[in-house]
mmCIF file of N, CA, C and O in Angstrom:
data_model
loop_
_atom_site.group_PDB
_atom_site.id
_atom_site.type_symbol
_atom_site.label_atom_id
_atom_site.label_comp_id
_atom_site.label_asym_id
_atom_site.label_seq_id
_atom_site.Cartn_x
_atom_site.Cartn_y
_atom_site.Cartn_z
ATOM 1 N N MET A 293 -26.943 -66.783 -78.016
ATOM 2 C CA MET A 293 -27.103 -65.547 -77.270
ATOM 3 C C MET A 293 -25.846 -65.320 -76.442
ATOM 4 O O MET A 293 -25.348 -66.230 -75.795
ATOM 5 N N ASP A 294 -25.369 -64.097 -76.466
ATOM 6 C CA ASP A 294 -24.199 -63.708 -75.676
ATOM 7 C C ASP A 294 -24.698 -63.136 -74.350
ATOM 8 O O ASP A 294 -25.339 -62.088 -74.313
ATOM 9 N N PHE A 295 -24.410 -63.838 -73.258
ATOM 10 C CA PHE A 295 -24.888 -63.403 -71.943
ATOM 11 C C PHE A 295 -23.996 -62.348 -71.303
ATOM 12 O O PHE A 295 -24.317 -61.839 -70.235
ATOM 13 N N ASN A 296 -22.895 -62.013 -71.927
ATOM 14 C CA ASN A 296 -21.972 -61.023 -71.377
ATOM 15 C C ASN A 296 -22.398 -59.622 -71.795
ATOM 16 O O ASN A 296 -22.202 -59.216 -72.935
ATOM 17 N N ILE A 297 -22.999 -58.906 -70.860
ATOM 18 C CA ILE A 297 -23.361 -57.519 -71.123
ATOM 19 C C ILE A 297 -22.715 -56.654 -70.059
ATOM 20 O O ILE A 297 -22.519 -57.070 -68.918
ATOM 21 N N ASP A 298 -22.368 -55.415 -70.468
ATOM 22 C CA ASP A 298 -21.720 -54.514 -69.515
ATOM 23 C C ASP A 298 -22.778 -53.707 -68.749
ATOM 24 O O ASP A 298 -23.986 -53.828 -69.003
ATOM 25 N N ALA A 299 -22.324 -52.894 -67.816
ATOM 26 C CA ALA A 299 -23.240 -52.138 -66.954
ATOM 27 C C ALA A 299 -24.105 -51.170 -67.759
ATOM 28 O O ALA A 299 -25.290 -51.001 -67.454
ATOM 29 N N ASP A 300 -23.544 -50.538 -68.797
ATOM 30 C CA ASP A 300 -24.325 -49.618 -69.615
ATOM 31 C C ASP A 300 -25.403 -50.362 -70.396
ATOM 32 O O ASP A 300 -26.532 -49.882 -70.517
ATOM 33 N N GLU A 301 -25.059 -51.525 -70.928
ATOM 34 C CA GLU A 301 -26.058 -52.326 -71.634
ATOM 35 C C GLU A 301 -27.156 -52.781 -70.678
ATOM 36 O O GLU A 301 -28.335 -52.772 -71.027
ATOM 37 N N GLN A 302 -26.777 -53.155 -69.473
ATOM 38 C CA GLN A 302 -27.767 -53.584 -68.488
ATOM 39 C C GLN A 302 -28.691 -52.435 -68.131
ATOM 40 O O GLN A 302 -29.910 -52.620 -68.013
ATOM 41 N N ARG A 303 -28.159 -51.235 -67.994
ATOM 42 C CA ARG A 303 -28.969 -50.056 -67.692
ATOM 43 C C ARG A 303 -29.996 -49.820 -68.803
ATOM 44 O O ARG A 303 -31.182 -49.600 -68.541
ATOM 45 N N VAL A 304 -29.544 -49.894 -70.057
ATOM 46 C CA VAL A 304 -30.445 -49.721 -71.195
ATOM 47 C C VAL A 304 -31.471 -50.856 -71.233
ATOM 48 O O VAL A 304 -32.659 -50.621 -71.471
ATOM 49 N N LEU A 305 -31.023 -52.067 -70.969
ATOM 50 C CA LEU A 305 -31.920 -53.217 -70.958
ATOM 51 C C LEU A 305 -33.065 -53.010 -69.979
ATOM 52 O O LEU A 305 -34.235 -53.230 -70.301
ATOM 53 N N PHE A 306 -32.757 -52.563 -68.770
ATOM 54 C CA PHE A 306 -33.810 -52.370 -67.779
ATOM 55 C C PHE A 306 -34.694 -51.172 -68.110
ATOM 56 O O PHE A 306 -35.879 -51.159 -67.753
ATOM 57 N N THR A 307 -34.168 -50.182 -68.819
ATOM 58 C CA THR A 307 -35.008 -49.086 -69.311
ATOM 59 C C THR A 307 -35.995 -49.634 -70.340
ATOM 60 O O THR A 307 -37.189 -49.306 -70.314
ATOM 61 N N VAL A 308 -35.505 -50.495 -71.239
ATOM 62 C CA VAL A 308 -36.364 -51.143 -72.232
ATOM 63 C C VAL A 308 -37.440 -51.968 -71.528
ATOM 64 O O VAL A 308 -38.628 -51.887 -71.864
ATOM 65 N N VAL A 309 -37.038 -52.761 -70.548
ATOM 66 C CA VAL A 309 -37.988 -53.614 -69.824
ATOM 67 C C VAL A 309 -39.077 -52.763 -69.174
ATOM 68 O O VAL A 309 -40.251 -53.127 -69.204
ATOM 69 N N GLY A 310 -38.709 -51.617 -68.632
ATOM 70 C CA GLY A 310 -39.702 -50.717 -68.043
ATOM 71 C C GLY A 310 -40.743 -50.275 -69.063
ATOM 72 O O GLY A 310 -41.943 -50.259 -68.777
ATOM 73 N N HIS A 311 -40.277 -49.921 -70.267
ATOM 74 C CA HIS A 311 -41.201 -49.532 -71.335
ATOM 75 C C HIS A 311 -42.103 -50.706 -71.726
ATOM 76 O O HIS A 311 -43.317 -50.540 -71.870
ATOM 77 N N LEU A 312 -41.483 -51.867 -71.929
ATOM 78 C CA LEU A 312 -42.260 -53.042 -72.336
ATOM 79 C C LEU A 312 -43.277 -53.430 -71.269
ATOM 80 O O LEU A 312 -44.423 -53.771 -71.591
ATOM 81 N N ASP A 313 -42.875 -53.382 -70.002
ATOM 82 C CA ASP A 313 -43.800 -53.695 -68.905
ATOM 83 C C ASP A 313 -44.980 -52.723 -68.868
ATOM 84 O O ASP A 313 -46.076 -53.088 -68.458
ATOM 85 N N ALA A 314 -44.732 -51.473 -69.302
ATOM 86 C CA ALA A 314 -45.793 -50.463 -69.333
ATOM 87 C C ALA A 314 -46.653 -50.578 -70.586
ATOM 88 O O ALA A 314 -47.610 -49.817 -70.759
ATOM 89 N N GLY A 315 -46.300 -51.507 -71.474
ATOM 90 C CA GLY A 315 -47.106 -51.738 -72.664
ATOM 91 C C GLY A 315 -46.702 -50.940 -73.887
ATOM 92 O O GLY A 315 -47.461 -50.850 -74.839
ATOM 93 N N SER A 316 -45.500 -50.341 -73.870
ATOM 94 C CA SER A 316 -45.072 -49.582 -75.040
ATOM 95 C C SER A 316 -43.834 -50.202 -75.662
ATOM 96 O O SER A 316 -43.050 -50.860 -74.987
ATOM 97 N N ASN A 317 -43.703 -50.001 -76.955
ATOM 98 C CA ASN A 317 -42.521 -50.440 -77.690
ATOM 99 C C ASN A 317 -41.682 -49.197 -77.944
ATOM 100 O O ASN A 317 -42.025 -48.386 -78.807
ATOM 101 N N PRO A 318 -40.598 -49.021 -77.183
ATOM 102 C CA PRO A 318 -39.843 -47.777 -77.258
ATOM 103 C C PRO A 318 -38.973 -47.674 -78.513
ATOM 104 O O PRO A 318 -38.389 -48.657 -78.963
ATOM 105 N N THR A 319 -38.906 -46.465 -79.050
ATOM 106 C CA THR A 319 -37.945 -46.181 -80.113
ATOM 107 C C THR A 319 -36.612 -45.837 -79.457
ATOM 108 O O THR A 319 -36.554 -45.559 -78.249
ATOM 109 N N VAL A 320 -35.558 -45.827 -80.246
ATOM 110 C CA VAL A 320 -34.253 -45.437 -79.713
ATOM 111 C C VAL A 320 -34.316 -44.008 -79.179
ATOM 112 O O VAL A 320 -33.735 -43.701 -78.133
ATOM 113 N N GLY A 321 -35.065 -43.139 -79.852
ATOM 114 C CA GLY A 321 -35.212 -41.761 -79.379
ATOM 115 C C GLY A 321 -35.854 -41.686 -78.006
ATOM 116 O O GLY A 321 -35.413 -40.927 -77.142
ATOM 117 N N GLU A 322 -36.894 -42.464 -77.793
ATOM 118 C CA GLU A 322 -37.551 -42.491 -76.485
ATOM 119 C C GLU A 322 -36.613 -43.034 -75.413
ATOM 120 O O GLU A 322 -36.600 -42.544 -74.279
ATOM 121 N N LEU A 323 -35.830 -44.035 -75.779
ATOM 122 C CA LEU A 323 -34.883 -44.601 -74.813
ATOM 123 C C LEU A 323 -33.797 -43.608 -74.457
ATOM 124 O O LEU A 323 -33.317 -43.585 -73.326
ATOM 125 N N SER A 324 -33.409 -42.774 -75.413
ATOM 126 C CA SER A 324 -32.371 -41.770 -75.156
ATOM 127 C C SER A 324 -32.806 -40.804 -74.066
ATOM 128 O O SER A 324 -31.980 -40.339 -73.281
ATOM 129 N N GLU A 325 -34.101 -40.513 -74.017
ATOM 130 C CA GLU A 325 -34.623 -39.614 -72.989
ATOM 131 C C GLU A 325 -34.458 -40.213 -71.595
ATOM 132 O O GLU A 325 -34.155 -39.511 -70.648
ATOM 133 N N GLY A 326 -34.636 -41.527 -71.463
ATOM 134 C CA GLY A 326 -34.578 -42.165 -70.155
ATOM 135 C C GLY A 326 -33.238 -42.778 -69.808
ATOM 136 O O GLY A 326 -32.927 -42.962 -68.640
ATOM 137 N N ALA A 327 -32.432 -43.090 -70.825
ATOM 138 C CA ALA A 327 -31.181 -43.804 -70.556
ATOM 139 C C ALA A 327 -29.938 -43.021 -70.951
ATOM 140 O O ALA A 327 -28.834 -43.528 -70.841
ATOM 141 N N GLY A 328 -30.115 -41.811 -71.424
ATOM 142 C CA GLY A 328 -28.959 -40.977 -71.737
ATOM 143 C C GLY A 328 -28.372 -41.211 -73.116
ATOM 144 O O GLY A 328 -28.960 -41.867 -73.964
ATOM 145 N N ARG A 329 -27.180 -40.677 -73.291
ATOM 146 C CA ARG A 329 -26.537 -40.719 -74.605
ATOM 147 C C ARG A 329 -26.010 -42.104 -74.938
ATOM 148 O O ARG A 329 -25.903 -42.956 -74.079
ATOM 149 N N ASP A 330 -25.708 -42.292 -76.178
ATOM 150 C CA ASP A 330 -25.115 -43.526 -76.686
ATOM 151 C C ASP A 330 -26.056 -44.733 -76.583
ATOM 152 O O ASP A 330 -25.608 -45.865 -76.557
ATOM 153 N N VAL A 331 -27.345 -44.474 -76.510
ATOM 154 C CA VAL A 331 -28.316 -45.560 -76.407
ATOM 155 C C VAL A 331 -28.365 -46.365 -77.700
ATOM 156 O O VAL A 331 -28.477 -47.587 -77.664
ATOM 157 N N GLU A 332 -28.255 -45.683 -78.835
ATOM 158 C CA GLU A 332 -28.378 -46.379 -80.114
ATOM 159 C C GLU A 332 -27.358 -47.511 -80.232
ATOM 160 O O GLU A 332 -27.704 -48.626 -80.624
ATOM 161 N N SER A 333 -26.111 -47.253 -79.852
ATOM 162 C CA SER A 333 -25.088 -48.307 -79.944
ATOM 163 C C SER A 333 -25.351 -49.422 -78.940
ATOM 164 O O SER A 333 -25.082 -50.589 -79.222
ATOM 165 N N ARG A 334 -25.893 -49.086 -77.778
ATOM 166 C CA ARG A 334 -26.208 -50.108 -76.768
ATOM 167 C C ARG A 334 -27.373 -50.988 -77.240
ATOM 168 O O ARG A 334 -27.348 -52.199 -77.063
ATOM 169 N N VAL A 335 -28.391 -50.372 -77.836
ATOM 170 C CA VAL A 335 -29.522 -51.138 -78.358
ATOM 171 C C VAL A 335 -29.035 -52.062 -79.473
ATOM 172 O O VAL A 335 -29.398 -53.244 -79.510
ATOM 173 N N GLU A 336 -28.203 -51.543 -80.359
ATOM 174 C CA GLU A 336 -27.665 -52.361 -81.451
ATOM 175 C C GLU A 336 -26.848 -53.526 -80.898
ATOM 176 O O GLU A 336 -26.965 -54.659 -81.364
ATOM 177 N N SER A 337 -26.038 -53.262 -79.888
ATOM 178 C CA SER A 337 -25.228 -54.311 -79.276
ATOM 179 C C SER A 337 -26.111 -55.385 -78.640
ATOM 180 O O SER A 337 -25.885 -56.586 -78.836
ATOM 181 N N LEU A 338 -27.130 -54.971 -77.904
ATOM 182 C CA LEU A 338 -28.044 -55.932 -77.277
ATOM 183 C C LEU A 338 -28.819 -56.718 -78.325
ATOM 184 O O LEU A 338 -29.091 -57.908 -78.137
ATOM 185 N N HIS A 339 -29.130 -56.076 -79.428
ATOM 186 C CA HIS A 339 -29.804 -56.771 -80.533
ATOM 187 C C HIS A 339 -28.874 -57.826 -81.145
ATOM 188 O O HIS A 339 -29.272 -58.977 -81.340
ATOM 189 N N ARG A 340 -27.626 -57.445 -81.420
ATOM 190 C CA ARG A 340 -26.653 -58.388 -81.990
ATOM 191 C C ARG A 340 -26.393 -59.562 -81.056
ATOM 192 O O ARG A 340 -26.179 -60.684 -81.501
ATOM 193 N N LYS A 341 -26.403 -59.295 -79.757
ATOM 194 C CA LYS A 341 -26.137 -60.347 -78.776
ATOM 195 C C LYS A 341 -27.350 -61.243 -78.538
ATOM 196 O O LYS A 341 -27.261 -62.230 -77.810
ATOM 197 N N GLY A 342 -28.489 -60.891 -79.117
ATOM 198 C CA GLY A 342 -29.675 -61.736 -78.998
ATOM 199 C C GLY A 342 -30.613 -61.396 -77.856
ATOM 200 O O GLY A 342 -31.513 -62.165 -77.547
ATOM 201 N N TRP A 343 -30.431 -60.237 -77.239
ATOM 202 C CA TRP A 343 -31.282 -59.842 -76.122
ATOM 203 C C TRP A 343 -32.575 -59.175 -76.588
ATOM 204 O O TRP A 343 -33.635 -59.434 -76.033
ATOM 205 N N LEU A 344 -32.457 -58.258 -77.571
ATOM 206 C CA LEU A 344 -33.594 -57.447 -77.988
ATOM 207 C C LEU A 344 -34.059 -57.796 -79.392
ATOM 208 O O LEU A 344 -33.243 -58.089 -80.272
ATOM 209 N N LEU A 345 -35.365 -57.720 -79.594
ATOM 210 C CA LEU A 345 -35.960 -57.854 -80.912
ATOM 211 C C LEU A 345 -36.262 -56.436 -81.389
ATOM 212 O O LEU A 345 -37.067 -55.730 -80.773
ATOM 213 N N VAL A 346 -35.569 -56.008 -82.439
ATOM 214 C CA VAL A 346 -35.651 -54.623 -82.911
ATOM 215 C C VAL A 346 -36.052 -54.624 -84.377
ATOM 216 O O VAL A 346 -35.573 -55.449 -85.157
ATOM 217 N N ARG A 347 -36.911 -53.682 -84.746
ATOM 218 C CA ARG A 347 -37.244 -53.483 -86.162
ATOM 219 C C ARG A 347 -37.511 -52.009 -86.407
ATOM 220 O O ARG A 347 -37.793 -51.260 -85.469
ATOM 221 N N ASP A 348 -37.395 -51.619 -87.669
ATOM 222 C CA ASP A 348 -37.683 -50.236 -88.037
ATOM 223 C C ASP A 348 -39.185 -50.052 -88.155
ATOM 224 O O ASP A 348 -39.865 -50.817 -88.841
ATOM 225 N N VAL A 349 -39.697 -49.033 -87.487
ATOM 226 C CA VAL A 349 -41.095 -48.650 -87.586
ATOM 227 C C VAL A 349 -41.101 -47.184 -87.995
ATOM 228 O O VAL A 349 -40.592 -46.331 -87.256
ATOM 229 N N ASP A 350 -41.606 -46.929 -89.185
ATOM 230 C CA ASP A 350 -41.620 -45.566 -89.725
ATOM 231 C C ASP A 350 -40.233 -44.939 -89.712
ATOM 232 O O ASP A 350 -40.061 -43.767 -89.387
ATOM 233 N N GLY A 351 -39.225 -45.743 -90.027
ATOM 234 C CA GLY A 351 -37.853 -45.254 -90.115
ATOM 235 C C GLY A 351 -37.132 -45.101 -88.785
ATOM 236 O O GLY A 351 -36.011 -44.605 -88.741
ATOM 237 N N CYS A 352 -37.763 -45.521 -87.704
ATOM 238 C CA CYS A 352 -37.143 -45.416 -86.377
ATOM 239 C C CYS A 352 -36.905 -46.816 -85.817
ATOM 240 O O CYS A 352 -37.840 -47.614 -85.745
ATOM 241 N N PRO A 353 -35.662 -47.099 -85.381
ATOM 242 C CA PRO A 353 -35.440 -48.391 -84.724
ATOM 243 C C PRO A 353 -36.305 -48.469 -83.459
ATOM 244 O O PRO A 353 -36.274 -47.572 -82.622
ATOM 245 N N THR A 354 -37.084 -49.545 -83.361
ATOM 246 C CA THR A 354 -38.037 -49.707 -82.274
ATOM 247 C C THR A 354 -37.864 -51.087 -81.658
ATOM 248 O O THR A 354 -37.764 -52.079 -82.368
ATOM 249 N N VAL A 355 -37.829 -51.142 -80.333
ATOM 250 C CA VAL A 355 -37.710 -52.419 -79.635
ATOM 251 C C VAL A 355 -39.101 -53.041 -79.567
ATOM 252 O O VAL A 355 -40.036 -52.463 -79.013
ATOM 253 N N MET A 356 -39.211 -54.237 -80.135
ATOM 254 C CA MET A 356 -40.493 -54.935 -80.166
ATOM 255 C C MET A 356 -40.660 -55.888 -78.985
ATOM 256 O O MET A 356 -41.773 -56.245 -78.632
ATOM 257 N N GLY A 357 -39.549 -56.293 -78.383
ATOM 258 C CA GLY A 357 -39.625 -57.202 -77.249
ATOM 259 C C GLY A 357 -38.262 -57.769 -76.908
ATOM 260 O O GLY A 357 -37.246 -57.374 -77.474
ATOM 261 N N LEU A 358 -38.255 -58.687 -75.968
ATOM 262 C CA LEU A 358 -37.056 -59.411 -75.579
ATOM 263 C C LEU A 358 -37.100 -60.791 -76.217
ATOM 264 O O LEU A 358 -38.172 -61.359 -76.410
ATOM 265 N N SER A 359 -35.942 -61.340 -76.486
ATOM 266 C CA SER A 359 -35.896 -62.714 -76.969
ATOM 267 C C SER A 359 -36.313 -63.635 -75.823
ATOM 268 O O SER A 359 -36.235 -63.250 -74.646
ATOM 269 N N PRO A 360 -36.774 -64.841 -76.135
ATOM 270 C CA PRO A 360 -37.183 -65.765 -75.063
ATOM 271 C C PRO A 360 -36.077 -66.023 -74.029
ATOM 272 O O PRO A 360 -36.340 -66.065 -72.832
ATOM 273 N N MET A 361 -34.841 -66.174 -74.487
ATOM 274 C CA MET A 361 -33.731 -66.395 -73.542
ATOM 275 C C MET A 361 -33.495 -65.145 -72.695
ATOM 276 O O MET A 361 -33.143 -65.239 -71.515
ATOM 277 N N ALA A 362 -33.692 -63.970 -73.276
ATOM 278 C CA ALA A 362 -33.497 -62.725 -72.528
ATOM 279 C C ALA A 362 -34.533 -62.579 -71.427
ATOM 280 O O ALA A 362 -34.230 -62.054 -70.358
ATOM 281 N N ILE A 363 -35.746 -63.050 -71.674
ATOM 282 C CA ILE A 363 -36.793 -62.968 -70.647
ATOM 283 C C ILE A 363 -36.354 -63.719 -69.392
ATOM 284 O O ILE A 363 -36.452 -63.202 -68.276
ATOM 285 N N ALA A 364 -35.836 -64.910 -69.568
ATOM 286 C CA ALA A 364 -35.359 -65.694 -68.413
ATOM 287 C C ALA A 364 -34.152 -65.028 -67.765
ATOM 288 O O ALA A 364 -34.057 -64.974 -66.533
ATOM 289 N N ALA A 365 -33.246 -64.489 -68.571
ATOM 290 C CA ALA A 365 -32.053 -63.839 -68.026
ATOM 291 C C ALA A 365 -32.424 -62.576 -67.247
ATOM 292 O O ALA A 365 -31.868 -62.320 -66.168
ATOM 293 N N VAL A 366 -33.364 -61.797 -67.751
ATOM 294 C CA VAL A 366 -33.802 -60.587 -67.049
ATOM 295 C C VAL A 366 -34.455 -60.965 -65.732
ATOM 296 O O VAL A 366 -34.232 -60.316 -64.706
ATOM 297 N N ARG A 367 -35.234 -62.018 -65.734
ATOM 298 C CA ARG A 367 -35.860 -62.483 -64.493
ATOM 299 C C ARG A 367 -34.768 -62.798 -63.460
ATOM 300 O O ARG A 367 -34.873 -62.417 -62.302
ATOM 301 N N ASN A 368 -33.707 -63.465 -63.896
ATOM 302 C CA ASN A 368 -32.601 -63.778 -62.993
ATOM 303 C C ASN A 368 -31.896 -62.512 -62.516
ATOM 304 O O ASN A 368 -31.546 -62.399 -61.341
ATOM 305 N N LEU A 369 -31.676 -61.564 -63.411
ATOM 306 C CA LEU A 369 -31.027 -60.305 -63.030
ATOM 307 C C LEU A 369 -31.885 -59.526 -62.042
ATOM 308 O O LEU A 369 -31.370 -58.956 -61.082
ATOM 309 N N ARG A 370 -33.175 -59.512 -62.274
ATOM 310 C CA ARG A 370 -34.085 -58.766 -61.388
ATOM 311 C C ARG A 370 -34.052 -59.311 -59.975
ATOM 312 O O ARG A 370 -34.169 -58.559 -59.001
ATOM 313 N N PHE A 371 -33.910 -60.609 -59.827
ATOM 314 C CA PHE A 371 -33.944 -61.218 -58.505
ATOM 315 C C PHE A 371 -32.568 -61.514 -57.957
ATOM 316 O O PHE A 371 -32.427 -62.257 -56.994
ATOM 317 N N GLY A 372 -31.526 -60.931 -58.572
ATOM 318 C CA GLY A 372 -30.189 -60.987 -58.027
ATOM 319 C C GLY A 372 -29.458 -62.300 -58.160
ATOM 320 O O GLY A 372 -28.456 -62.520 -57.501
ATOM 321 N N ARG A 373 -29.915 -63.190 -59.005
ATOM 322 C CA ARG A 373 -29.276 -64.486 -59.130
ATOM 323 C C ARG A 373 -27.953 -64.416 -59.859
ATOM 324 O O ARG A 373 -27.170 -65.329 -59.808
ATOM 325 N N ARG A 374 -27.696 -63.337 -60.584
ATOM 326 C CA ARG A 374 -26.432 -63.204 -61.324
ATOM 327 C C ARG A 374 -25.739 -61.909 -60.933
ATOM 328 O O ARG A 374 -25.022 -61.340 -61.723
ATOM 329 N N GLY A 375 -25.990 -61.400 -59.775
ATOM 330 C CA GLY A 375 -25.321 -60.178 -59.334
ATOM 331 C C GLY A 375 -25.935 -58.908 -59.856
ATOM 332 O O GLY A 375 -25.369 -57.845 -59.733
ATOM 333 N N GLY A 376 -27.141 -58.979 -60.446
ATOM 334 C CA GLY A 376 -27.795 -57.812 -60.998
ATOM 335 C C GLY A 376 -28.574 -57.056 -59.929
ATOM 336 O O GLY A 376 -28.472 -57.339 -58.744
ATOM 337 N N PRO A 377 -29.367 -56.079 -60.366
ATOM 338 C CA PRO A 377 -30.141 -55.286 -59.413
ATOM 339 C C PRO A 377 -31.171 -56.140 -58.694
ATOM 340 O O PRO A 377 -31.678 -57.106 -59.245
ATOM 341 N N THR A 378 -31.450 -55.796 -57.475
ATOM 342 C CA THR A 378 -32.439 -56.534 -56.688
ATOM 343 C C THR A 378 -33.662 -55.710 -56.443
ATOM 344 O O THR A 378 -33.678 -54.537 -56.575
#
């Protein structure tokens, strides 16, 4: 897993986490509404880096969850242990 993510990836990551916490598996289209443009490339990047579990559902890339390592990393980011949002 690549732990180096930029601010835009982190923004998309926390948008994804919000959806997952609410019990939904967001499509890239749904994420675009909440996280702005260029979400598709950010989701793909986070997937390649091992943060997101993504699969096609009815032809739409859909985030199914976070990888186990990402869950721990997000917890650290949420509580400011790595300089992330508090």
